[in-house]
Structures are given as C-alpha cells and as structure tokens.
Short mmCIF file of C-alpha atoms in Angstrom, two decimals:
data_model
loop_
_atom_site.label_atom_id
_atom_site.label_comp_id
_atom_site.label_asym_id
_atom_site.label_seq_id
_atom_site.Cartn_x
_atom_site.Cartn_y
_atom_site.Cartn_z
CA UNK A 1 -58.66 -77.19 15.20
CA UNK A 2 -57.86 -75.33 11.95
CA UNK A 3 -55.08 -72.66 11.92
CA UNK A 4 -56.19 -69.04 11.65
CA UNK A 5 -56.19 -67.86 8.06
CA UNK A 6 -57.07 -64.12 7.71
CA UNK A 7 -59.00 -63.05 4.74
CA UNK A 8 -57.48 -61.13 1.89
CA UNK A 9 -59.24 -57.81 2.83
CA UNK A 10 -57.94 -58.12 6.37
CA UNK A 11 -54.39 -58.52 5.09
CA UNK A 12 -54.79 -55.39 2.94
CA UNK A 13 -56.04 -53.40 5.94
CA UNK A 14 -53.05 -54.55 7.96
CA UNK A 15 -50.61 -53.54 5.17
CA UNK A 16 -52.24 -50.10 4.78
CA UNK A 17 -52.12 -49.59 8.53
CA UNK A 18 -48.45 -50.54 8.61
CA UNK A 19 -47.73 -48.23 5.65
CA UNK A 20 -49.50 -45.30 7.37
CA UNK A 21 -47.62 -45.96 10.56
CA UNK A 22 -44.32 -46.16 8.65
CA UNK A 23 -45.04 -42.87 6.86
CA UNK A 24 -45.97 -41.15 10.10
CA UNK A 25 -42.84 -42.40 11.81
CA UNK A 26 -40.73 -41.33 8.79
CA UNK A 27 -42.30 -37.87 8.77
CA UNK A 28 -41.72 -37.54 12.49
CA UNK A 29 -38.08 -38.50 12.06
CA UNK A 30 -37.65 -36.11 9.11
CA UNK A 31 -39.31 -33.26 11.00
CA UNK A 32 -37.13 -33.92 14.01
CA UNK A 33 -34.03 -34.00 11.77
CA UNK A 34 -35.05 -30.73 10.10
CA UNK A 35 -35.60 -29.07 13.46
CA UNK A 36 -32.26 -30.35 14.67
CA UNK A 37 -30.57 -29.12 11.48
CA UNK A 38 -32.18 -25.68 11.80
CA UNK A 39 -31.04 -25.45 15.40
CA UNK A 40 -27.54 -26.54 14.38
CA UNK A 41 -27.42 -24.00 11.53
CA UNK A 42 -28.64 -21.25 13.85
CA UNK A 43 -26.03 -22.23 16.41
CA UNK A 44 -23.27 -22.25 13.78
CA UNK A 45 -24.49 -18.91 12.38
CA UNK A 46 -24.52 -17.35 15.84
CA UNK A 47 -21.07 -18.74 16.52
CA UNK A 48 -19.74 -17.48 13.18
CA UNK A 49 -21.26 -14.02 13.67
CA UNK A 50 -19.78 -13.87 17.13
CA UNK A 51 -16.38 -14.91 15.76
CA UNK A 52 -16.62 -12.21 13.06
CA UNK A 53 -17.52 -9.59 15.66
CA UNK A 54 -14.63 -10.66 17.86
CA UNK A 55 -12.25 -10.63 14.88
CA UNK A 56 -13.36 -7.12 13.93
CA UNK A 57 -12.91 -5.94 17.49
CA UNK A 58 -9.48 -7.58 17.68
CA UNK A 59 -8.47 -5.99 14.35
CA UNK A 60 -9.66 -2.59 15.53
CA UNK A 61 -7.76 -2.99 18.80
CA UNK A 62 -4.65 -4.06 16.90
CA UNK A 63 -4.94 -1.08 14.55
CA UNK A 64 -5.32 1.30 17.50
CA UNK A 65 -2.30 -0.26 19.22
CA UNK A 66 -0.26 0.15 16.05
CA UNK A 67 -1.30 3.78 15.69
CA UNK A 68 -0.46 4.42 19.36
CA UNK A 69 2.90 2.67 18.88
CA UNK A 70 3.65 4.82 15.84
CA UNK A 71 2.76 7.96 17.76
CA UNK A 72 5.00 6.86 20.66
CA UNK A 73 7.88 6.26 18.25
CA UNK A 74 7.41 9.73 16.83
CA UNK A 75 7.20 11.25 20.32
CA UNK A 76 10.34 9.38 21.37
CA UNK A 77 12.15 10.65 18.30
CA UNK A 78 11.14 14.20 19.18
CA UNK A 79 12.25 13.73 22.77
CA UNK A 80 15.61 12.41 21.63
CA UNK A 81 16.08 15.30 19.24
CA UNK A 82 15.15 17.90 21.86
CA UNK A 83 12.13 19.17 19.95
CA UNK A 84 9.71 21.18 22.00
CA UNK A 85 6.42 19.77 20.77
CA UNK A 86 5.06 16.58 19.25
CA UNK A 87 4.26 16.70 15.55
CA UNK A 88 0.88 15.24 14.65
CA UNK A 89 0.22 13.34 11.41
CA UNK A 90 -1.04 15.75 8.76
CA UNK A 91 -3.32 13.13 7.21
CA UNK A 92 -5.39 10.17 8.34
CA UNK A 93 -5.03 6.40 8.54
CA UNK A 94 -6.45 3.70 6.29
CA UNK A 95 -6.15 0.23 7.84
CA UNK A 96 -5.20 -2.67 5.55
CA UNK A 97 -4.87 -6.14 7.12
CA UNK A 98 -4.34 -4.57 10.53
CA UNK A 99 -1.71 -2.08 9.30
CA UNK A 100 -2.72 1.61 9.64
CA UNK A 101 -1.36 3.36 6.53
CA UNK A 102 -0.97 7.12 6.76
CA UNK A 103 -2.39 9.04 3.78
CA UNK A 104 -2.83 12.72 3.01
CA UNK A 105 -6.00 13.32 0.98
CA UNK A 106 -6.83 16.74 -0.45
CA UNK A 107 -9.07 18.23 -3.13
CA UNK A 108 -11.76 16.87 -5.44
CA UNK A 109 -11.93 15.58 -8.98
CA UNK A 110 -10.00 12.97 -10.93
CA UNK A 111 -7.44 11.25 -8.69
CA UNK A 112 -3.68 11.77 -8.58
CA UNK A 113 -1.66 9.44 -6.34
CA UNK A 114 1.77 10.53 -5.07
CA UNK A 115 4.35 7.90 -4.04
CA UNK A 116 7.49 9.22 -2.33
CA UNK A 117 11.06 8.02 -2.63
CA UNK A 118 13.53 6.44 -0.23
CA UNK A 119 14.23 8.44 2.92
CA UNK A 120 11.32 10.85 2.62
CA UNK A 121 7.56 10.59 3.21
CA UNK A 122 4.19 11.80 1.91
CA UNK A 123 4.66 15.13 3.70
CA UNK A 124 7.51 15.89 1.27
CA UNK A 125 4.94 16.50 -1.49
CA UNK A 126 3.15 18.94 0.79
CA UNK A 127 6.32 20.87 1.61
CA UNK A 128 7.25 21.32 -2.06
CA UNK A 129 3.75 22.69 -2.73
CA UNK A 130 2.68 19.96 -5.13
CA UNK A 131 -0.26 18.71 -3.05
CA UNK A 132 -1.84 22.15 -2.64
CA UNK A 133 -1.30 23.04 -6.30
CA UNK A 134 -2.78 19.79 -7.60
CA UNK A 135 -5.65 19.81 -5.08
CA UNK A 136 -7.01 22.92 -6.78
CA UNK A 137 -8.14 20.71 -9.68
CA UNK A 138 -7.70 17.07 -8.67
CA UNK A 139 -8.26 14.70 -5.77
CA UNK A 140 -4.74 14.14 -4.42
CA UNK A 141 -3.72 11.10 -2.37
CA UNK A 142 -0.18 10.96 -0.95
CA UNK A 143 0.79 7.78 0.90
CA UNK A 144 3.46 7.02 3.50
CA UNK A 145 5.04 3.78 2.29
CA UNK A 146 5.70 1.07 4.94
CA UNK A 147 8.29 2.27 7.45
CA UNK A 148 8.23 5.89 6.29
CA UNK A 149 6.54 8.85 7.94
CA UNK A 150 3.67 7.61 10.09
CA UNK A 151 3.22 4.13 8.55
CA UNK A 152 4.76 1.21 10.43
CA UNK A 153 6.81 -1.53 8.74
CA UNK A 154 5.90 -4.89 10.34
CA UNK A 155 8.81 -7.32 10.33
CA UNK A 156 6.68 -10.39 9.57
CA UNK A 157 6.26 -9.22 5.95
CA UNK A 158 8.83 -8.80 3.19
CA UNK A 159 8.20 -5.32 1.82
CA UNK A 160 9.22 -5.77 -1.80
CA UNK A 161 8.18 -3.28 -4.47
CA UNK A 162 5.42 -5.69 -5.47
CA UNK A 163 4.28 -6.04 -1.85
CA UNK A 164 4.15 -2.26 -1.49
CA UNK A 165 2.21 -2.00 -4.77
CA UNK A 166 -0.38 -4.45 -3.43
CA UNK A 167 -0.67 -2.38 -0.24
CA UNK A 168 -1.12 0.77 -2.33
CA UNK A 169 -3.82 -1.00 -4.36
CA UNK A 170 -5.67 -1.98 -1.18
CA UNK A 171 -5.47 1.57 0.20
CA UNK A 172 -6.84 3.03 -3.04
CA UNK A 173 -9.57 0.40 -2.99
CA UNK A 174 -10.72 1.53 0.45
CA UNK A 175 -10.63 5.18 -0.66
CA UNK A 176 -12.72 4.32 -3.76
CA UNK A 177 -10.05 5.69 -6.09
CA UNK A 178 -10.64 4.79 -9.74
CA UNK A 179 -8.20 5.15 -12.66
CA UNK A 180 -5.69 7.46 -11.00
CA UNK A 181 -2.60 9.05 -12.45
CA UNK A 182 0.20 7.66 -10.27
CA UNK A 183 3.21 9.91 -9.70
CA UNK A 184 6.30 8.23 -8.30
CA UNK A 185 9.53 9.89 -7.21
CA UNK A 186 12.84 7.98 -7.00
CA UNK A 187 12.13 4.61 -5.27
CA UNK A 188 8.43 5.41 -5.53
CA UNK A 189 8.70 5.02 -9.32
CA UNK A 190 9.41 1.31 -8.80
CA UNK A 191 6.20 0.93 -6.77
CA UNK A 192 4.28 2.83 -9.45
CA UNK A 193 5.68 0.60 -12.21
CA UNK A 194 4.94 -2.53 -10.17
CA UNK A 195 1.34 -1.38 -9.72
CA UNK A 196 0.99 -0.74 -13.46
CA UNK A 197 2.64 -4.03 -14.47
CA UNK A 198 0.47 -6.00 -12.05
CA UNK A 199 -2.68 -4.98 -13.90
CA UNK A 200 -5.11 -5.54 -11.02
CA UNK A 201 -5.97 -1.82 -10.89
CA UNK A 202 -6.72 0.22 -14.05
CA UNK A 203 -4.55 3.35 -14.15
CA UNK A 204 -4.96 6.49 -16.23
CA UNK A 205 -1.20 6.85 -16.55
CA UNK A 206 2.20 7.20 -14.84
CA UNK A 207 4.44 10.20 -14.18
CA UNK A 208 7.91 9.01 -13.16
CA UNK A 209 10.39 11.38 -11.51
CA UNK A 210 14.12 10.70 -11.08
CA UNK A 211 13.75 6.93 -10.92
CA UNK A 212 16.16 3.98 -11.06
CA UNK A 213 14.62 1.56 -13.54
CA UNK A 214 17.40 -0.93 -14.31
CA UNK A 215 19.92 -2.89 -12.20
CA UNK A 216 23.18 -1.12 -11.55
CA UNK A 217 25.63 0.05 -8.93
CA UNK A 218 24.69 3.00 -6.77
CA UNK A 219 27.22 4.05 -4.17
CA UNK A 220 24.60 5.32 -1.71
CA UNK A 221 22.62 2.08 -1.93
CA UNK A 222 25.73 -0.08 -1.53
CA UNK A 223 26.78 1.96 1.50
CA UNK A 224 23.58 1.50 3.50
CA UNK A 225 22.48 -1.93 2.22
CA UNK A 226 24.37 -3.85 4.98
CA UNK A 227 22.13 -2.12 7.52
CA UNK A 228 19.23 -4.15 6.11
CA UNK A 229 20.69 -7.37 7.55
CA UNK A 230 18.43 -8.41 10.48
CA UNK A 231 20.15 -8.16 13.83
CA UNK A 232 23.32 -6.55 12.54
CA UNK A 233 21.45 -3.57 11.12
CA UNK A 234 19.44 -3.10 14.32
CA UNK A 235 22.61 -3.20 16.41
CA UNK A 236 24.43 -0.80 14.12
CA UNK A 237 21.58 1.70 14.15
CA UNK A 238 21.27 1.48 17.92
CA UNK A 239 24.94 2.48 18.28
CA UNK A 240 24.40 5.77 16.40
CA UNK A 241 23.32 8.64 18.70
CA UNK A 242 20.11 10.39 17.71
CA UNK A 243 21.85 13.72 17.05
CA UNK A 244 24.43 12.06 14.81
CA UNK A 245 21.71 10.20 12.94
CA UNK A 246 19.87 13.49 12.35
CA UNK A 247 23.09 15.13 11.16
CA UNK A 248 23.76 12.28 8.69
CA UNK A 249 20.19 12.55 7.43
CA UNK A 250 20.57 16.28 6.82
CA UNK A 251 23.85 15.60 4.99
CA UNK A 252 22.06 13.15 2.69
CA UNK A 253 19.51 15.87 1.88
CA UNK A 254 22.29 18.13 0.61
CA UNK A 255 23.35 15.37 -1.76
CA UNK A 256 19.88 14.64 -3.16
CA UNK A 257 19.13 18.34 -3.77
CA UNK A 258 22.49 19.11 -5.40
CA UNK A 259 23.24 21.13 -7.52
CA UNK A 260 20.31 23.08 -6.07
CA UNK A 261 20.54 24.18 -2.44
CA UNK A 262 18.26 22.61 0.14
CA UNK A 263 15.18 24.90 0.10
CA UNK A 264 14.49 26.95 3.20
CA UNK A 265 10.94 25.62 3.44
CA UNK A 266 12.31 22.06 3.44
CA UNK A 267 14.72 22.87 6.28
CA UNK A 268 11.94 24.50 8.26
CA UNK A 269 9.18 21.93 7.75
CA UNK A 270 10.62 18.52 6.96
CA UNK A 271 10.46 16.24 10.06
CA UNK A 272 14.11 15.19 10.22
CA UNK A 273 13.51 13.55 13.61
CA UNK A 274 11.08 11.08 11.95
CA UNK A 275 13.32 10.48 8.93
CA UNK A 276 16.27 9.75 11.25
CA UNK A 277 14.32 7.45 13.59
CA UNK A 278 15.20 3.74 13.75
CA UNK A 279 12.07 2.52 11.95
CA UNK A 280 12.59 4.75 8.93
CA UNK A 281 16.34 4.08 8.91
CA UNK A 282 15.56 0.35 8.67
CA UNK A 283 13.08 0.98 5.85
CA UNK A 284 15.66 3.05 3.96
CA UNK A 285 18.29 0.32 4.19
CA UNK A 286 15.88 -2.48 3.27
CA UNK A 287 14.57 -0.63 0.22
CA UNK A 288 18.11 0.22 -0.88
CA UNK A 289 19.16 -3.42 -0.55
CA UNK A 290 16.16 -4.69 -2.54
CA UNK A 291 16.21 -2.09 -5.34
CA UNK A 292 18.25 -4.07 -7.88
CA UNK A 293 16.15 -7.19 -7.33
CA UNK A 294 12.96 -5.15 -7.74
CA UNK A 295 13.91 -3.59 -11.09
CA UNK A 296 15.43 -6.85 -12.36
CA UNK A 297 12.04 -8.49 -12.01
CA UNK A 298 10.20 -5.52 -13.52
CA UNK A 299 12.33 -4.58 -16.51
CA UNK A 300 11.11 -7.39 -18.75
CA UNK A 301 7.56 -6.04 -18.35
CA UNK A 302 8.26 -2.44 -19.34
CA UNK A 303 7.78 -3.03 -23.06
CA UNK A 304 4.29 -4.43 -22.44
CA UNK A 305 2.97 -1.28 -20.75
CA UNK A 306 0.30 0.39 -22.87
CA UNK A 307 -0.81 3.23 -20.59
CA UNK A 308 0.53 6.81 -20.97
CA UNK A 309 3.92 7.16 -19.26
CA UNK A 310 5.71 10.49 -18.77
CA UNK A 311 9.35 10.34 -17.63
CA UNK A 312 11.13 13.33 -16.08
CA UNK A 313 14.75 13.47 -14.93
CA UNK A 314 17.36 16.11 -14.18
CA UNK A 315 20.52 15.85 -16.24
CA UNK A 316 22.52 17.01 -13.19
CA UNK A 317 21.10 14.31 -10.88
CA UNK A 318 23.92 13.16 -8.59
CA UNK A 319 21.94 10.15 -7.34
CA UNK A 320 20.60 8.55 -10.54
CA UNK A 321 22.21 8.97 -13.96
CA UNK A 322 19.47 10.06 -16.33
CA UNK A 323 21.14 8.54 -19.40
CA UNK A 324 21.35 5.08 -17.85
CA UNK A 325 17.80 5.06 -16.51
CA UNK A 326 15.35 7.70 -17.79
CA UNK A 327 16.58 7.70 -21.39
CA UNK A 328 16.80 3.92 -21.50
CA UNK A 329 13.30 3.53 -20.04
CA UNK A 330 11.93 5.93 -22.65
CA UNK A 331 13.33 3.74 -25.43
CA UNK A 332 11.84 0.64 -23.76
CA UNK A 333 8.23 1.76 -23.14
CA UNK A 334 6.40 2.37 -26.43
CA UNK A 335 4.73 5.78 -26.65
CA UNK A 336 6.33 7.17 -23.49
CA UNK A 337 7.44 10.80 -23.29
CA UNK A 338 10.75 12.01 -21.85
CA UNK A 339 11.72 15.39 -20.40
CA UNK A 340 15.38 15.88 -19.50
CA UNK A 341 15.62 18.92 -17.24
CA UNK A 342 18.85 20.93 -17.74
CA UNK A 343 20.79 21.68 -14.56
CA UNK A 344 18.22 19.99 -12.30
CA UNK A 345 19.16 17.47 -9.62
CA UNK A 346 17.31 14.55 -8.04
CA UNK A 347 14.48 16.52 -6.36
CA UNK A 348 12.60 17.42 -9.53
CA UNK A 349 9.34 18.12 -7.70
CA UNK A 350 11.07 21.06 -5.96
CA UNK A 351 13.34 22.45 -8.68
CA UNK A 352 10.93 21.85 -11.58
CA UNK A 353 7.53 21.64 -9.92
CA UNK A 354 5.69 23.46 -12.72
CA UNK A 355 7.06 21.00 -15.29
CA UNK A 356 5.93 18.12 -13.07
CA UNK A 357 2.44 19.65 -12.85
CA UNK A 358 2.37 20.09 -16.64
CA UNK A 359 3.32 16.44 -17.13
CA UNK A 360 0.51 15.34 -14.80
CA UNK A 361 -1.99 17.51 -16.66
CA UNK A 362 -0.89 16.08 -20.01
CA UNK A 363 -1.19 12.47 -18.85
CA UNK A 364 -4.57 13.23 -17.29
CA UNK A 365 -5.94 14.42 -20.64
CA UNK A 366 -4.40 11.71 -22.82
CA UNK A 367 -7.02 9.08 -22.05
#
C-alpha cells in the first residue's frame, strides 16, 4: 500500500486555512488585550481621579483646620489680654500648599504689594492710611508674612527670606497679580529684594522703606535672637505672662517710632494682643536671627538688579542706620533713587506717608 501523498493544491489550501486561523486567533488575542488595556486604563483613571478628589478634600480640610487654629490662637490671646471682643481678620485667606495666608486686598488698577516688617502685620498699612490712599488709584495687596497677623508659621518649614518670597510669589499667582510695584518696610524689604533677585515674577519696581540691606550688628536683633532656638525659645516665651509680653511689645513700639511719638490711631487700632502672642513672638525672633544670613546671600545680587528701585530712610532712625544701609544700597544698585528724610524715624509710612506715596507713583510711571 502506497503512503498518502497530498497534492500540491491541497497543501496550499491547508496552509491558507492555517494562516486564516492564525490571523483570527491573533486578532482575537489583540482585541482581548486592547479591551483589557482599556479597562485597566479606565480603572487607573478612576482611581487617580478619586485620589485627586480625596487629596483636594484633605487639603481643604487641612486649610480649614489651620484657619480655625489661627482664630483660636487669636481668641486665646484676646482672652489672656482681657479684651472684650474677638477681632476678626480684616482681609481674606489665600491657601498655598495647605497654608492659609491672610491678605488684605483693596481697590482696582495696577497692583501695589505691601510687605510689612518684623513685629507688625499687614493691618499696619491700613492703620497708617496707606492702603486706603493707594486703593483710590491702584489695586493694593497687603500680606501677613508667615507667623505674623493671621498667617500661621508651620514649624516643618524654614522660613528664610527666600522661602517667604516664594510664598509671596505663589499668593500673587493665585490673585492673578501681574508686574506689581512691591513696597517693603524694614524686614519686608529683604523679602521684596529676594523676590526681585529671584526673577521668577516680573516686577514693575521696588519701593524700600527703612530696610537693613547688609550684614551688621543690631542690638535689638541680638537681644531676641536666642529666642529663635527651638525648645529654649518656646520655654522662655511660655514663662513670660501675657500682660508682660504686651507691655514689652508696646515698649518696642516706642523705640521704632522714635523720635516721633506713637500715633494715637496706632495705639487705638493696632492689635497688640496678636503681636504679643507666642506665634508672632517666635516669628519675630526667628526673623531677627536669620536677618544677617538673608542679606549676606542677597547682597552680591544687588548690582544686577535692573528694575526701578526707590529707597527711603529716615536719618533719625534708631533701629537701622541710614548711612550704613540705605545710602550704601543706593550706591550698589545702578539707577536707584534715594530719599533721606530729615528727622524721621523707622516708621516712614506713618511720619512721611505722602513721600512714600509719591515714591510709589514715580516707580509706577517709570516703566
């Protein structure tokens, strides 16, 4: 019996049949893989969206808790000081990375940003009348720096001048502020200069009031700097009764206003109980301790600033010597302007408010 030997056409039919079957099986596998991939992508997308929603909710809850905590701290400070009613924040909160930052926003037009000094808060610019005066022609944004006024100062971050400048940038970003004139007073000038030197946000110009711009020895800073030491500073502040802390704070105000007297409107409206509270006292000591390091890192960048810079300082300032800081900065920043104010102390925005307004107007029109 002869072995079976299929014909050539039969072999071709078998090969075509096998090829069709292979293609069908391959398509079935590919379709199944695509369906599985789509299901997996949908599942991952749903999971990611759910995670984003949960993160947003958690961030919102955290922000609300922080705001409530800040309000409780303020209420506790009032209770300790014997005040009859609880003071409410005059502005609103902008949340950056879970931190509610208190800002006062007034007016319309080109933006002016006000950055307060050490020991005060955004409300200081309202008390002196600068916010209302500027709001008649500009959009004014005054910010409570971390640990001052109604803005908390989380301990897990190191609040350097650069770190505060980044926070200010993020706040202005959320408020859609473009090319502002930034006005800094005292320690706030360091934040303003750090923001300008960083270059991430275009600025129209700077107005710098009574600032310390170079390393040096300041008696007030040296006195309170030890209170910035973690643990020791907390213990030391806890040992000071609330009434004594408020009295010391009021004494410091007499020094910063000298040779002018502390204005009656400041005595009546400034929230001493907040300024004397533990959170702000810690912020004051930490900023004082870090001041020399902050300006040491910044001073080599002054000469590279190309934006309009207006420098104002009182020649009777008992806190910062104008000759060692304002005059020297003027010779360092090309094209800057300098106004030395005869007989004026550290609080230039009170004693020479009209000159401060004029400087802001001039910078606003320069470019």
